[in-house]
Amino acid sequence: MAGGSFAPTGEVKHYAGKVTGFVVITCIVAAFGGLIFGYDIGVSGGVTSMDAFLKQFFPQVYAKQLQAHENQYCKFDSELLTMFTSSLYVAGLLASFFASSMTRLYGRLPSMLFGGVTFLIGSAVNGAAKDVTMLIVGRVLLGVGVGFANQSVPVYLSEMAPAKIRGALNMCFQLAITIGIFAANLVNYGTSKINGDYGWRISLALAAVPAIIMLAGAVFLPETPNSLIERGQVEKAKAIIQKIRGTSEVEEELQDIIDASEASKQVAHPWANILQKKYRPQLVMAIAIPMFQQFTGINIIMFYAPVLFKTLGFGDEASLMSAVISGLVNVLATFVSIGTVDKFGRRALFLEGGVQMFISQLLVGVVIGKTFGTSGTGTITKGSANFVLFLICAYVAAFAWSWGPLGWLVPSEIFPLEVRSAGQCINVAVNLLFTFVIAQVFLSMLCHLKFGLFFFFAGWVLLMTIFIFFFLPETKNVPIEEMELIWRKHWFWGKIIPQEDDRAQSKPKPAQS
Ligand code: BGC
């Protein structure tokens, strides 16, 4: 842990040094890692609602769309079209396992470099696509880039940042994701006005911009001291700590990193350790939170907002404009979370956000059900369409100050050091897995469940809100290394985890020589 650590007494230690320019550049690099992810999330929906794009790659979807009496719910239902969106996430999921080994064995920068290059090639392939195969190959390359960036950038960040700004940095990553989505919404809005097939090509190729900036970062930034020490380069690590902290008094921090690195080498089986009963609550949270985050249904709006608005009978331009509006709400509401999370706590945000999302989804279901019924025919009045847009914005805002940032923050702060990296890997993998699942099934769910789709997600939101109410203790202001206590004192988890005296038997398994 760079920047601060816990003394044996449990008090926070403060190292000498200040927030230097290097650390600020680190933030910018991290932001570009998040932008890459966000741009991808936001770009596909707009592109798949552009006629020129559909005509060229998905002519059947285009033809269906033109049939005025076609069932509204099913006009975009196409496996190929879905695969275009979701292939990225399955590639990212698989890549993140390789990325975690590469990040550990060769360093954080080689991972970023590899991720940036793959991403760049992916955006070129997509921008130049001549057929569906090229499109999907491009998306897979982008996915590999995202897998490597999402694994290495947050680790790079938390190792470079001084402890006192680490929490804020965590949420800035989410902020960058939302800015990336919004940027993609805006680009799509602009390029949709270009005649011919240049519009979607520009949208897809512009993904190269954040990638080039992240690549430049990977070339010019220094490796983290933690990674250098992990690979035996202590002198080099010392010089870097001096540079990033702006002081020559770095012995204490250096020694702590060396100790932490030694200690983590003792834990040879973090994957086996994490299965021990004493880590059960954290393990459950690392699986449940990212899964529930995706079952809020947020990515239906992020991926398919323009398609959804078109389904509701909005015109082309109104659909893209509505996506721009919900994208902006997403960015702005994230600030609410950044400003209140350490004051009101995680639970308050989770619970308020859950209730707001539940009500909005129920109402969207009711309005759409009343308009289109189960046959999927009919037209929406202007008033109802605007009301739906308002409800979707209320829903997006609620997500953006609750499950959005907290879905990343909470799992990252509850694991003890010896199993933290394994826990984080599970969190990222579960998140991408369910992002993929939702992207993959949404269009056909819309076709089959019709307006009931919104009730389906409302049901999940209700379930997860009850789950948080009963099972997630408050983690606000609890020092990371004292987090264990909150589970012991919890009404439910206190009964599940072994008591003090049983713990001797479940010590981390030592390394085998
Ligand atoms: C989620 C993404 C989602 C984004 C929306 C993130 O926290 O992991 O799946 O698209 O928030 O802002």
mmCIF file of C-alpha atoms and ligand atoms in Angstrom, residues 37-38 41-42 89 150 173-175 177-179 181 290 293-294 296 298-303 327 330-331 334 396 399-400 402-408 431-432 434-435, ligand 1:
data_model
loop_
_atom_site.group_PDB
_atom_site.id
_atom_site.type_symbol
_atom_site.label_atom_id
_atom_site.label_comp_id
_atom_site.label_asym_id
_atom_site.label_seq_id
_atom_site.Cartn_x
_atom_site.Cartn_y
_atom_site.Cartn_z
ATOM 1 C CA PHE A 37 -14.444 1.519 -20.948
ATOM 2 C CA GLY A 38 -17.195 4.147 -20.910
ATOM 3 C CA ILE A 41 -20.391 1.116 -23.355
ATOM 4 C CA GLY A 42 -21.960 4.220 -24.881
ATOM 5 C CA TYR A 89 -17.521 -8.034 -22.667
ATOM 6 C CA ASN A 150 -9.474 -2.355 -16.161
ATOM 7 C CA PHE A 173 -12.644 6.045 -12.154
ATOM 8 C CA GLN A 174 -16.445 5.685 -12.198
ATOM 9 C CA LEU A 175 -16.782 9.364 -13.072
ATOM 10 C CA ILE A 177 -16.649 5.826 -17.138
ATOM 11 C CA THR A 178 -19.727 8.066 -17.138
ATOM 12 C CA ILE A 179 -17.872 10.810 -19.049
ATOM 13 C CA ILE A 181 -20.413 7.071 -22.068
ATOM 14 C CA PRO A 290 -21.275 -6.735 -9.157
ATOM 15 C CA GLN A 293 -25.184 -3.981 -10.143
ATOM 16 C CA GLN A 294 -25.802 -5.448 -13.577
ATOM 17 C CA THR A 296 -30.392 -3.153 -11.956
ATOM 18 C CA ILE A 298 -28.583 -0.072 -16.131
ATOM 19 C CA ASN A 299 -26.782 -1.258 -19.234
ATOM 20 C CA ILE A 300 -30.042 -1.592 -21.068
ATOM 21 C CA ILE A 301 -30.138 2.159 -20.934
ATOM 22 C CA MET A 302 -26.380 2.579 -21.507
ATOM 23 C CA PHE A 303 -26.152 0.168 -24.446
ATOM 24 C CA GLY A 327 -25.893 10.331 -20.383
ATOM 25 C CA ASN A 330 -25.434 9.936 -15.347
ATOM 26 C CA VAL A 331 -22.327 12.173 -15.174
ATOM 27 C CA THR A 334 -22.080 10.750 -9.937
ATOM 28 C CA VAL A 396 -30.254 6.719 -14.160
ATOM 29 C CA PHE A 399 -28.069 4.360 -10.208
ATOM 30 C CA ALA A 400 -25.342 6.960 -10.642
ATOM 31 C CA SER A 402 -25.765 4.361 -5.654
ATOM 32 C CA TRP A 403 -24.996 1.088 -7.412
ATOM 33 C CA GLY A 404 -22.754 2.714 -10.060
ATOM 34 C CA PRO A 405 -19.844 3.932 -7.950
ATOM 35 C CA LEU A 406 -20.613 1.785 -4.894
ATOM 36 C CA GLY A 407 -20.632 -1.319 -7.049
ATOM 37 C CA TRP A 408 -16.899 -0.749 -7.529
ATOM 38 C CA ASN A 431 -19.099 -7.593 -13.352
ATOM 39 C CA LEU A 432 -18.024 -8.275 -16.948
ATOM 40 C CA PHE A 434 -23.121 -10.180 -16.090
ATOM 41 C CA THR A 435 -22.560 -7.173 -18.347
HETATM 42 C C1 BGC B 1 -21.052 -0.194 -14.498
HETATM 43 C C2 BGC B 1 -21.263 -0.217 -15.970
HETATM 44 C C3 BGC B 1 -22.271 0.849 -16.344
HETATM 45 C C4 BGC B 1 -21.828 2.210 -15.834
HETATM 46 C C5 BGC B 1 -22.864 3.254 -16.089
HETATM 47 C C6 BGC B 1 -20.605 1.173 -14.084
HETATM 48 O O1 BGC B 1 -20.422 1.203 -12.718
HETATM 49 O O2 BGC B 1 -20.111 -1.172 -14.116
HETATM 50 O O3 BGC B 1 -21.684 -1.491 -16.363
HETATM 51 O O4 BGC B 1 -22.426 0.926 -17.718
HETATM 52 O O5 BGC B 1 -21.566 2.135 -14.452
HETATM 53 O O6 BGC B 1 -22.451 4.504 -15.672
#
